Amino acid sequence: MTHALRNVSVGAGAAPLFAAATRGTTEELGVGTLRIPVYRGEFWTAKQRQASSIQEISYRACFKPQLPAYFIARLTGPGDIVYDPFSGRGTTAIEAALHGRCVIANDVNPLSAILTQPRLEVPDLDAIEARLGKIRVRANSGTAPDLSMFFQRDTLREIASLRGYLRRRHASGNEDATDRWIRMVATNRLTGHSKGFFSVYTLPPNQATSAENQIKINRKLRQKPEYRDTRAIILRKSRQLQRNLSTEERARLHAAAANARFLTTAADDTRDIREGSVQLTVTSPPFLDVVQYARDNWLRCWFNGLDAADIAAHITMSRTIEEWEARMGRVFAELYRITKRGGWVAFEVGEVRKGRIRLEEHVIPLGTAAGFACEAVLINQQRFTKTANIWGVNNNELGTNTNRIVVFRKIR
Ligand SMILES: C[S@@+](CC[C@H](N)C(=O)[O-])C[C@H]1O[C@@H](n2cnc3c(N)ncnc32)[C@H](O)[C@@H]1O
């Protein structure tokens, strides 16, 4: 298999869709007998529409909302189905809803739907405040496992009381959109590295550390958990999430909520999705064994009564590129089945193993073997200034953020 890049002028096919951002010239990637145009540029920049505040939920390896927005705006119309088989925090799903599209989101990790669905049926801040005020804090709310290395005693009582309340509401069938919103925000605020979280200083919220490591962090930083007002934190984060949401966007999210579908199956076995129904898939798969989703999510799982070990058993962790290809080959076969004729797949891959493995070159043969035409590779390069503070010296360096997206179309 040959992998060659050379400069050519923009050809036919999907080129006009992507060429505008690259001033008319592009490169070409040779994969076997295929010649795929490669567009390199800043496709989504600060100049473009700012992302909605409702997207501001942290999740390991999430992409920016501007990425799905770029494809949704160009490749779909009102009412089309937009899908993400590896939905994560639901970036594609929320963006699709904001654009007035229909939503299907899938992820083997049930935390994905817990973090996404409530942001489609956004409750009023007054309703959230009133509901929080009604949740009784129980004095005796002993927890297993021991979480005292993360949370001060009274904070832990509040968290355990909230957990118990949400569990009872769910079990009784009385859970409503306000409960689900509170669950989503609390899950997001459990642990983190500032006073905006329930915990003492720890890793960022999407990478919960183990209890043993937290004890070490506390010892090293000579810290112990202080009281956090969990209700005030939930309300503050709710306000932040809703801060730039217009009335129209709120209405679009609600409209999408009515028939949005959230699945928790393996991405290569989504038999509940009808054949030929999806106009656009925008997704980013798990990359080899780079991110340890289960280990990072154990506290979020505890709060939501989920079994982290069971979830871990279903998450794709490929040690070798061959294993990853076999798994993704099956995902592409499934995507081909559910995609409409004329529909699209935008498949984002990262640079893994320090750029030694260029996943796009592995993805192109998988998509074409499933029946798709590979229309383009988009390489979005975003330049930003990063400030490195080393021994008191400020260096303003230019950094880059790169996304590589392989774009397929179902032609036949
Ligand atoms: C790179 S993340 C996606 C992040 C997402 N684009 C976002 O913006 O949040 C990959 C996701 O794939 C999920 N996942 C891993 N293996 C899976 C499988 N076999 N089927 C479905 N989902 C899977 C993980 O739980 C994780 O949420």
Tab-separated table of C-alpha atoms and ligand atoms in Angstrom:
chain	number	residue	atom	x	y	z
A	1	MET	CA	0.000	0.000	0.000
A	2	THR	CA	1.399	3.423	-0.949
A	3	HIS	CA	0.779	6.593	1.009
A	4	ALA	CA	1.840	9.637	-1.004
A	5	LEU	CA	0.964	13.306	-0.700
A	6	ARG	CA	1.368	15.679	-3.643
A	7	ASN	CA	-0.060	19.047	-4.650
A	8	VAL	CA	-2.896	19.033	-7.193
A	9	SER	CA	-5.635	21.477	-8.074
A	10	VAL	CA	-9.112	20.926	-6.681
A	11	GLY	CA	-11.040	18.218	-8.544
A	12	ALA	CA	-14.740	17.429	-8.857
A	13	GLY	CA	-16.973	15.476	-6.441
A	14	ALA	CA	-17.309	16.943	-2.964
A	15	ALA	CA	-14.390	19.316	-3.561
A	16	PRO	CA	-16.423	22.539	-3.875
A	17	LEU	CA	-17.858	21.871	-0.424
A	18	PHE	CA	-14.480	21.962	1.263
A	19	ALA	CA	-12.232	23.847	-1.147
A	20	ALA	CA	-13.350	27.356	-0.209
A	21	ALA	CA	-11.440	27.265	3.056
A	22	THR	CA	-8.202	26.153	1.365
A	23	ARG	CA	-7.851	28.832	-1.364
A	24	GLY	CA	-8.400	26.393	-4.240
A	25	THR	CA	-5.357	24.138	-3.937
A	26	THR	CA	-5.083	20.920	-2.123
A	27	GLU	CA	-2.974	17.808	-1.783
A	28	GLU	CA	-3.720	14.248	-2.666
A	29	LEU	CA	-3.334	11.147	-0.533
A	30	GLY	CA	-2.644	7.886	-2.331
A	31	VAL	CA	-3.968	4.812	-0.531
A	32	GLY	CA	-3.577	1.726	-2.735
A	33	THR	CA	-5.210	2.665	-6.036
A	34	LEU	CA	-7.263	5.469	-4.454
A	35	ARG	CA	-6.372	9.158	-4.793
A	36	ILE	CA	-8.084	11.151	-2.051
A	37	PRO	CA	-8.046	14.982	-1.947
A	38	VAL	CA	-6.669	16.381	1.293
A	39	TYR	CA	-7.853	19.841	2.368
A	40	ARG	CA	-5.754	21.565	4.954
A	41	GLY	CA	-6.901	24.788	6.580
A	42	GLU	CA	-8.728	26.477	9.393
A	43	PHE	CA	-12.252	25.237	8.718
A	44	TRP	CA	-13.719	26.369	12.012
A	45	THR	CA	-12.134	29.407	13.620
A	46	ALA	CA	-12.829	31.923	16.345
A	47	LYS	CA	-14.358	34.070	13.601
A	48	GLN	CA	-17.101	31.507	13.173
A	49	ARG	CA	-20.124	31.294	15.402
A	50	GLN	CA	-19.088	30.807	19.030
A	51	ALA	CA	-20.111	27.435	20.374
A	52	SER	CA	-23.208	27.365	22.562
A	53	SER	CA	-22.608	27.440	26.311
A	54	ILE	CA	-24.871	24.372	26.603
A	55	GLN	CA	-21.960	22.321	25.185
A	56	GLU	CA	-19.656	23.105	28.145
A	57	ILE	CA	-19.520	19.661	29.737
A	58	SER	CA	-16.110	18.029	30.064
A	59	TYR	CA	-15.440	14.541	28.697
A	60	ARG	CA	-12.227	12.728	27.769
A	61	ALA	CA	-11.245	13.151	24.111
A	62	CYS	CA	-14.307	15.187	23.176
A	63	PHE	CA	-14.204	17.300	20.033
A	64	LYS	CA	-15.164	20.945	19.750
A	65	PRO	CA	-18.799	21.722	18.826
A	66	GLN	CA	-17.556	23.623	15.762
A	67	LEU	CA	-16.447	20.314	14.205
A	68	PRO	CA	-19.901	18.651	13.934
A	69	ALA	CA	-21.471	22.096	13.287
A	70	TYR	CA	-19.301	22.478	10.167
A	71	PHE	CA	-20.570	19.235	8.615
A	72	ILE	CA	-24.179	19.513	9.848
A	73	ALA	CA	-24.527	22.963	8.258
A	74	ARG	CA	-23.131	21.779	4.901
A	75	LEU	CA	-24.361	18.216	4.539
A	76	THR	CA	-27.842	18.109	6.119
A	77	GLY	CA	-31.183	19.915	5.997
A	78	PRO	CA	-33.948	20.492	8.576
A	79	GLY	CA	-35.387	17.250	9.929
A	80	ASP	CA	-32.537	15.026	8.660
A	81	ILE	CA	-31.198	12.413	11.056
A	82	VAL	CA	-27.702	13.121	12.415
A	83	TYR	CA	-25.987	10.264	14.246
A	84	ASP	CA	-22.923	9.601	16.403
A	85	PRO	CA	-22.091	5.939	17.211
A	86	PHE	CA	-19.406	6.995	19.771
A	87	SER	CA	-21.332	9.890	21.258
A	88	GLY	CA	-19.305	10.704	24.423
A	89	ARG	CA	-20.617	13.926	25.991
A	90	GLY	CA	-22.987	14.243	23.001
A	91	THR	CA	-21.254	17.060	21.105
A	92	THR	CA	-22.726	15.925	17.760
A	93	ALA	CA	-26.173	15.255	19.232
A	94	ILE	CA	-26.466	18.680	20.883
A	95	GLU	CA	-25.146	20.472	17.790
A	96	ALA	CA	-27.611	18.557	15.566
A	97	ALA	CA	-30.488	19.566	17.856
A	98	LEU	CA	-29.361	23.213	17.868
A	99	HIS	CA	-29.481	23.090	14.042
A	100	GLY	CA	-33.042	21.670	14.037
A	101	ARG	CA	-32.008	18.142	12.998
A	102	CYS	CA	-33.177	14.791	14.412
A	103	VAL	CA	-30.802	13.072	16.823
A	104	ILE	CA	-29.573	9.531	17.306
A	105	ALA	CA	-26.712	9.067	19.774
A	106	ASN	CA	-25.079	5.808	20.778
A	107	ASP	CA	-22.347	4.994	23.290
A	108	VAL	CA	-21.655	1.791	25.247
A	109	ASN	CA	-21.068	3.981	28.273
A	110	PRO	CA	-24.487	4.917	29.769
A	111	LEU	CA	-22.905	8.068	31.230
A	112	SER	CA	-23.027	9.452	27.699
A	113	ALA	CA	-26.839	9.659	27.626
A	114	ILE	CA	-26.923	10.851	31.263
A	115	LEU	CA	-24.728	13.795	30.232
A	116	THR	CA	-26.493	14.521	26.925
A	117	GLN	CA	-30.261	13.932	27.068
A	118	PRO	CA	-31.003	16.474	29.874
A	119	ARG	CA	-29.443	19.259	27.790
A	120	LEU	CA	-32.189	18.767	25.181
A	121	GLU	CA	-34.985	19.458	27.684
A	122	VAL	CA	-33.463	22.427	29.487
A	123	PRO	CA	-35.444	23.354	32.618
A	124	ASP	CA	-35.794	26.949	33.890
A	125	LEU	CA	-33.276	28.060	36.493
A	126	ASP	CA	-36.145	28.784	38.922
A	127	ALA	CA	-37.385	25.203	38.638
A	128	ILE	CA	-33.865	23.867	39.284
A	129	GLU	CA	-33.460	26.083	42.352
A	130	ALA	CA	-36.867	25.108	43.731
A	131	ARG	CA	-36.172	21.393	43.239
A	132	LEU	CA	-32.742	21.614	44.890
A	133	GLY	CA	-34.389	23.338	47.852
A	134	LYS	CA	-36.734	20.378	48.343
A	135	ILE	CA	-34.067	17.673	48.537
A	136	ARG	CA	-33.604	16.816	52.191
A	137	VAL	CA	-30.028	16.314	53.423
A	138	ARG	CA	-29.982	13.176	55.549
A	139	ALA	CA	-27.605	13.034	58.480
A	140	ASN	CA	-27.000	9.345	58.157
A	141	SER	CA	-25.901	8.818	54.610
A	142	GLY	CA	-22.888	6.577	55.053
A	143	THR	CA	-21.337	5.679	51.741
A	144	ALA	CA	-19.449	2.708	50.489
A	145	PRO	CA	-16.803	3.068	49.193
A	146	ASP	CA	-15.023	5.484	51.540
A	147	LEU	CA	-14.843	8.829	49.691
A	148	SER	CA	-13.531	10.952	52.561
A	149	MET	CA	-10.284	11.662	50.684
A	150	PHE	CA	-12.324	13.570	48.063
A	151	PHE	CA	-15.165	15.168	50.018
A	152	GLN	CA	-15.571	16.880	53.381
A	153	ARG	CA	-18.083	15.123	55.687
A	154	ASP	CA	-21.021	17.506	55.191
A	155	THR	CA	-20.390	17.764	51.463
A	156	LEU	CA	-20.449	13.981	51.277
A	157	ARG	CA	-23.783	13.920	53.136
A	158	GLU	CA	-25.227	16.298	50.570
A	159	ILE	CA	-23.887	14.236	47.667
A	160	ALA	CA	-25.135	10.955	49.145
A	161	SER	CA	-28.564	12.499	49.866
A	162	LEU	CA	-28.817	13.788	46.304
A	163	ARG	CA	-27.738	10.401	44.971
A	164	GLY	CA	-30.402	8.673	47.086
A	165	TYR	CA	-33.096	11.169	46.024
A	166	LEU	CA	-32.307	10.705	42.330
A	167	ARG	CA	-32.297	6.936	42.718
A	168	ARG	CA	-35.710	6.945	44.404
A	169	ARG	CA	-37.206	9.290	41.796
A	170	HIS	CA	-35.904	7.068	39.003
A	171	ALA	CA	-37.089	3.819	40.600
A	172	SER	CA	-40.589	5.226	41.260
A	173	GLY	CA	-40.973	6.442	37.664
A	174	ASN	CA	-41.393	10.034	38.900
A	175	GLU	CA	-38.072	11.345	37.581
A	176	ASP	CA	-38.604	14.405	35.364
A	177	ALA	CA	-36.513	16.750	33.216
A	178	THR	CA	-35.463	18.831	36.250
A	179	ASP	CA	-34.204	15.721	38.103
A	180	ARG	CA	-32.310	14.586	35.018
A	181	TRP	CA	-30.746	18.050	34.637
A	182	ILE	CA	-29.630	18.056	38.282
A	183	ARG	CA	-28.168	14.551	37.845
A	184	MET	CA	-26.260	15.709	34.745
A	185	VAL	CA	-24.786	18.803	36.419
A	186	ALA	CA	-23.923	16.973	39.670
A	187	THR	CA	-22.205	14.202	37.680
A	188	ASN	CA	-20.149	16.884	35.955
A	189	ARG	CA	-19.291	18.709	39.198
A	190	LEU	CA	-18.272	15.706	41.341
A	191	THR	CA	-14.510	16.083	41.151
A	192	GLY	CA	-12.193	18.646	39.656
A	193	HIS	CA	-9.375	21.064	40.116
A	194	SER	CA	-11.145	24.196	41.395
A	195	LYS	CA	-13.687	25.343	43.980
A	196	GLY	CA	-16.372	24.970	41.333
A	197	PHE	CA	-16.377	21.223	42.065
A	198	PHE	CA	-17.609	19.251	45.077
A	199	SER	CA	-14.192	17.688	45.767
A	200	VAL	CA	-10.893	18.845	47.191
A	201	TYR	CA	-8.303	19.675	44.479
A	202	THR	CA	-7.833	16.632	42.255
A	203	LEU	CA	-7.453	15.770	38.572
A	204	PRO	CA	-9.722	17.528	36.054
A	205	PRO	CA	-13.365	16.348	36.202
A	206	ASN	CA	-13.144	13.861	33.375
A	207	GLN	CA	-10.210	11.939	34.859
A	208	ALA	CA	-11.172	10.875	38.381
A	209	THR	CA	-8.201	9.397	40.157
A	210	SER	CA	-8.274	6.402	42.504
A	211	ALA	CA	-8.862	6.787	46.261
A	212	GLU	CA	-5.253	5.683	46.932
A	213	ASN	CA	-3.836	8.298	44.567
A	214	GLN	CA	-6.058	11.003	46.029
A	215	ILE	CA	-4.649	10.262	49.497
A	216	LYS	CA	-1.172	10.782	47.995
A	217	ILE	CA	-2.253	14.039	46.296
A	218	ASN	CA	-3.692	15.308	49.605
A	219	ARG	CA	-0.489	14.419	51.454
A	220	LYS	CA	1.721	16.060	48.837
A	221	LEU	CA	-0.330	19.260	48.706
A	222	ARG	CA	-0.969	19.207	52.465
A	223	GLN	CA	-4.652	19.633	51.833
A	224	LYS	CA	-7.840	18.179	53.190
A	225	PRO	CA	-11.339	18.472	51.771
A	226	GLU	CA	-13.236	21.638	52.753
A	227	TYR	CA	-17.000	22.088	52.801
A	228	ARG	CA	-18.571	22.807	49.401
A	229	ASP	CA	-22.139	24.028	49.003
A	230	THR	CA	-23.284	21.497	46.417
A	231	ARG	CA	-26.612	23.262	45.686
A	232	ALA	CA	-24.887	26.576	45.000
A	233	ILE	CA	-22.365	24.816	42.736
A	234	ILE	CA	-25.131	23.036	40.778
A	235	LEU	CA	-27.029	26.295	40.339
A	236	ARG	CA	-23.933	28.215	39.251
A	237	LYS	CA	-23.032	25.587	36.642
A	238	SER	CA	-26.670	25.500	35.443
A	239	ARG	CA	-26.535	29.270	34.938
A	240	GLN	CA	-23.251	28.938	33.023
A	241	LEU	CA	-24.615	26.202	30.770
A	242	GLN	CA	-27.660	28.282	29.875
A	243	ARG	CA	-25.939	31.676	29.700
A	244	ASN	CA	-26.010	32.243	25.920
A	245	LEU	CA	-28.898	29.972	24.986
A	246	SER	CA	-31.472	31.927	22.961
A	247	THR	CA	-35.221	31.286	23.194
A	248	GLU	CA	-35.114	29.888	19.676
A	249	GLU	CA	-32.261	27.482	20.481
A	250	ARG	CA	-34.068	26.348	23.614
A	251	ALA	CA	-37.147	25.602	21.499
A	252	ARG	CA	-35.077	23.657	18.953
A	253	LEU	CA	-33.496	21.556	21.699
A	254	HIS	CA	-36.949	20.778	23.126
A	255	ALA	CA	-38.282	19.864	19.686
A	256	ALA	CA	-35.350	17.468	19.155
A	257	ALA	CA	-35.894	15.933	22.621
A	258	ALA	CA	-39.331	14.679	21.577
A	259	ASN	CA	-37.943	12.048	19.195
A	260	ALA	CA	-34.204	11.902	20.013
A	261	ARG	CA	-32.907	8.360	20.486
A	262	PHE	CA	-30.163	7.338	22.900
A	263	LEU	CA	-28.727	3.842	22.476
A	264	THR	CA	-26.146	2.038	24.614
A	265	THR	CA	-25.013	-0.748	22.319
A	266	ALA	CA	-21.712	-1.544	20.623
A	267	ALA	CA	-21.261	0.716	17.603
A	268	ASP	CA	-20.988	-2.281	15.271
A	269	ASP	CA	-24.359	-3.695	16.371
A	270	THR	CA	-27.017	-0.981	16.239
A	271	ARG	CA	-29.882	-3.066	14.885
A	272	ASP	CA	-32.461	-0.640	16.325
A	273	ILE	CA	-31.453	1.972	13.728
A	274	ARG	CA	-33.432	1.604	10.518
A	275	GLU	CA	-31.604	0.773	7.280
A	276	GLY	CA	-30.970	3.781	5.015
A	277	SER	CA	-32.254	6.330	7.552
A	278	VAL	CA	-29.237	8.455	8.570
A	279	GLN	CA	-28.199	11.496	6.496
A	280	LEU	CA	-24.974	12.277	8.359
A	281	THR	CA	-22.744	10.608	10.934
A	282	VAL	CA	-20.152	12.772	12.688
A	283	THR	CA	-18.006	10.784	15.062
A	284	SER	CA	-14.668	10.179	16.657
A	285	PRO	CA	-13.929	6.586	17.722
A	286	PRO	CA	-11.909	5.365	20.692
A	287	PHE	CA	-8.277	5.553	19.577
A	288	LEU	CA	-6.458	2.303	20.288
A	289	ASP	CA	-5.871	2.156	24.046
A	290	VAL	CA	-5.132	5.846	24.552
A	291	VAL	CA	-8.014	6.745	26.891
A	292	GLN	CA	-9.043	4.620	29.883
A	293	TYR	CA	-12.746	5.498	30.000
A	294	ALA	CA	-13.716	3.137	32.817
A	295	ARG	CA	-10.861	4.113	35.131
A	296	ASP	CA	-11.595	7.796	34.512
A	297	ASN	CA	-15.311	7.391	35.168
A	298	TRP	CA	-15.498	5.283	38.349
A	299	LEU	CA	-16.773	8.090	40.594
A	300	ARG	CA	-19.314	9.259	38.034
A	301	CYS	CA	-20.471	5.634	37.778
A	302	TRP	CA	-20.772	5.344	41.573
A	303	PHE	CA	-22.933	8.486	41.725
A	304	ASN	CA	-25.248	7.125	39.039
A	305	GLY	CA	-25.435	3.555	40.352
A	306	LEU	CA	-23.603	2.158	37.317
A	307	ASP	CA	-21.150	-0.726	37.275
A	308	ALA	CA	-17.841	0.734	36.012
A	309	ALA	CA	-16.263	-2.706	35.521
A	310	ASP	CA	-19.186	-3.910	33.401
A	311	ILE	CA	-18.976	-0.782	31.217
A	312	ALA	CA	-15.214	-1.235	30.861
A	313	ALA	CA	-15.773	-4.738	29.532
A	314	HIS	CA	-17.762	-3.316	26.606
A	315	ILE	CA	-15.527	-0.394	25.680
A	316	THR	CA	-13.280	-0.910	22.679
A	317	MET	CA	-9.648	-0.916	23.801
A	318	SER	CA	-7.421	-2.081	20.968
A	319	ARG	CA	-3.786	-2.731	21.748
A	320	THR	CA	-2.761	-3.064	18.121
A	321	ILE	CA	-3.728	-1.290	14.939
A	322	GLU	CA	-4.861	-4.648	13.467
A	323	GLU	CA	-7.327	-5.185	16.335
A	324	TRP	CA	-8.592	-1.611	15.928
A	325	GLU	CA	-9.025	-2.067	12.168
A	326	ALA	CA	-11.018	-5.285	12.630
A	327	ARG	CA	-13.378	-3.515	15.058
A	328	MET	CA	-13.744	-0.352	12.984
A	329	GLY	CA	-14.288	-2.403	9.811
A	330	ARG	CA	-17.419	-3.811	11.441
A	331	VAL	CA	-18.473	-0.307	12.526
A	332	PHE	CA	-18.201	0.918	8.917
A	333	ALA	CA	-20.292	-2.019	7.657
A	334	GLU	CA	-23.002	-0.999	10.141
A	335	LEU	CA	-22.708	2.687	9.181
A	336	TYR	CA	-23.146	1.739	5.535
A	337	ARG	CA	-26.336	-0.181	6.359
A	338	ILE	CA	-27.968	2.701	8.231
A	339	THR	CA	-26.821	5.576	5.957
A	340	LYS	CA	-29.220	6.962	3.325
A	341	ARG	CA	-28.138	6.875	-0.298
A	342	GLY	CA	-26.384	10.236	-0.801
A	343	GLY	CA	-25.682	10.442	2.951
A	344	TRP	CA	-22.333	11.157	4.585
A	345	VAL	CA	-19.923	9.989	7.307
A	346	ALA	CA	-17.360	12.390	8.826
A	347	PHE	CA	-14.955	10.209	10.812
A	348	GLU	CA	-12.498	12.116	13.005
A	349	VAL	CA	-9.219	10.416	13.871
A	350	GLY	CA	-6.386	11.726	15.993
A	351	GLU	CA	-2.673	11.489	15.578
A	352	VAL	CA	-1.814	8.616	17.889
A	353	ARG	CA	1.505	7.257	19.142
A	354	LYS	CA	3.090	10.710	18.591
A	355	GLY	CA	2.044	10.859	14.939
A	356	ARG	CA	3.706	7.532	14.083
A	357	ILE	CA	0.292	6.050	13.285
A	358	ARG	CA	-1.793	8.137	10.909
A	359	LEU	CA	-5.204	6.645	11.418
A	360	GLU	CA	-6.738	8.294	8.336
A	361	GLU	CA	-4.612	6.016	6.159
A	362	HIS	CA	-6.076	3.015	7.976
A	363	VAL	CA	-9.633	4.330	7.958
A	364	ILE	CA	-9.891	4.997	4.203
A	365	PRO	CA	-9.632	1.298	3.172
A	366	LEU	CA	-12.103	0.308	5.919
A	367	GLY	CA	-14.768	2.763	4.726
A	368	THR	CA	-14.316	1.898	1.056
A	369	ALA	CA	-14.420	-1.854	1.800
A	370	ALA	CA	-17.819	-1.257	3.450
A	371	GLY	CA	-19.094	0.347	0.208
A	372	PHE	CA	-18.566	4.085	0.836
A	373	ALA	CA	-16.765	6.434	-1.547
A	374	CYS	CA	-14.010	8.348	0.235
A	375	GLU	CA	-14.554	11.977	-0.773
A	376	ALA	CA	-11.858	13.829	1.153
A	377	VAL	CA	-9.596	14.144	4.140
A	378	LEU	CA	-9.959	17.445	5.992
A	379	ILE	CA	-7.119	18.533	8.218
A	380	ASN	CA	-8.232	21.375	10.428
A	381	GLN	CA	-5.300	23.296	11.821
A	382	GLN	CA	-6.067	25.822	14.458
A	383	ARG	CA	-3.294	28.066	15.649
A	384	PHE	CA	-3.359	29.467	19.154
A	385	THR	CA	-0.952	31.235	21.438
A	386	LYS	CA	0.077	29.281	24.482
A	387	THR	CA	1.863	30.827	27.379
A	388	ALA	CA	4.480	28.666	29.016
A	389	ASN	CA	5.545	29.902	32.412
A	390	ILE	CA	8.904	28.352	33.186
A	391	TRP	CA	10.933	29.688	36.104
A	392	GLY	CA	8.990	32.930	35.991
A	393	VAL	CA	9.672	33.578	32.297
A	394	ASN	CA	6.659	33.959	30.010
A	395	ASN	CA	7.148	32.466	26.568
A	396	ASN	CA	4.452	33.120	24.029
A	397	GLU	CA	4.642	30.162	21.706
A	398	LEU	CA	2.421	29.262	18.813
A	399	GLY	CA	0.714	25.928	19.283
A	400	THR	CA	-1.585	23.987	16.981
A	401	ASN	CA	-4.696	21.917	17.456
A	402	THR	CA	-5.175	19.412	14.678
A	403	ASN	CA	-8.252	17.443	13.726
A	404	ARG	CA	-8.115	14.962	10.842
A	405	ILE	CA	-11.485	14.015	9.387
A	406	VAL	CA	-12.067	11.392	6.721
A	407	VAL	CA	-15.250	12.164	4.758
A	408	PHE	CA	-17.191	9.305	3.124
A	409	ARG	CA	-20.363	9.286	1.028
A	410	LYS	CA	-22.825	6.490	0.278
A	411	ILE	CA	-23.251	6.825	-3.452
A	412	ARG	CA	-24.843	3.493	-4.392
B	1	LIG	C1	-13.344	9.711	21.493
B	1	LIG	S1	-14.752	9.431	22.535
B	1	LIG	C2	-15.999	10.331	21.689
B	1	LIG	C3	-16.079	11.754	22.167
B	1	LIG	C4	-17.183	12.538	21.487
B	1	LIG	N1	-16.865	12.847	20.104
B	1	LIG	C5	-17.421	13.849	22.265
B	1	LIG	O1	-17.271	14.926	21.681
B	1	LIG	O2	-17.681	13.750	23.467
B	1	LIG	C6	-15.163	7.760	22.171
B	1	LIG	C7	-16.404	7.215	22.865
B	1	LIG	O3	-16.617	5.892	22.370
B	1	LIG	C8	-17.225	5.107	23.386
B	1	LIG	N2	-17.007	3.705	23.011
B	1	LIG	C9	-15.900	2.956	23.167
B	1	LIG	N3	-16.064	1.736	22.603
B	1	LIG	C10	-17.310	1.727	22.072
B	1	LIG	C11	-18.045	0.755	21.316
B	1	LIG	N4	-17.520	-0.425	21.025
B	1	LIG	N5	-19.287	1.085	20.909
B	1	LIG	C12	-19.841	2.307	21.216
B	1	LIG	N6	-19.192	3.244	21.934
B	1	LIG	C13	-17.932	2.972	22.343
B	1	LIG	C14	-16.546	5.581	24.664
B	1	LIG	O4	-17.381	5.322	25.781
B	1	LIG	C15	-16.352	7.076	24.377
B	1	LIG	O5	-17.411	7.820	24.942
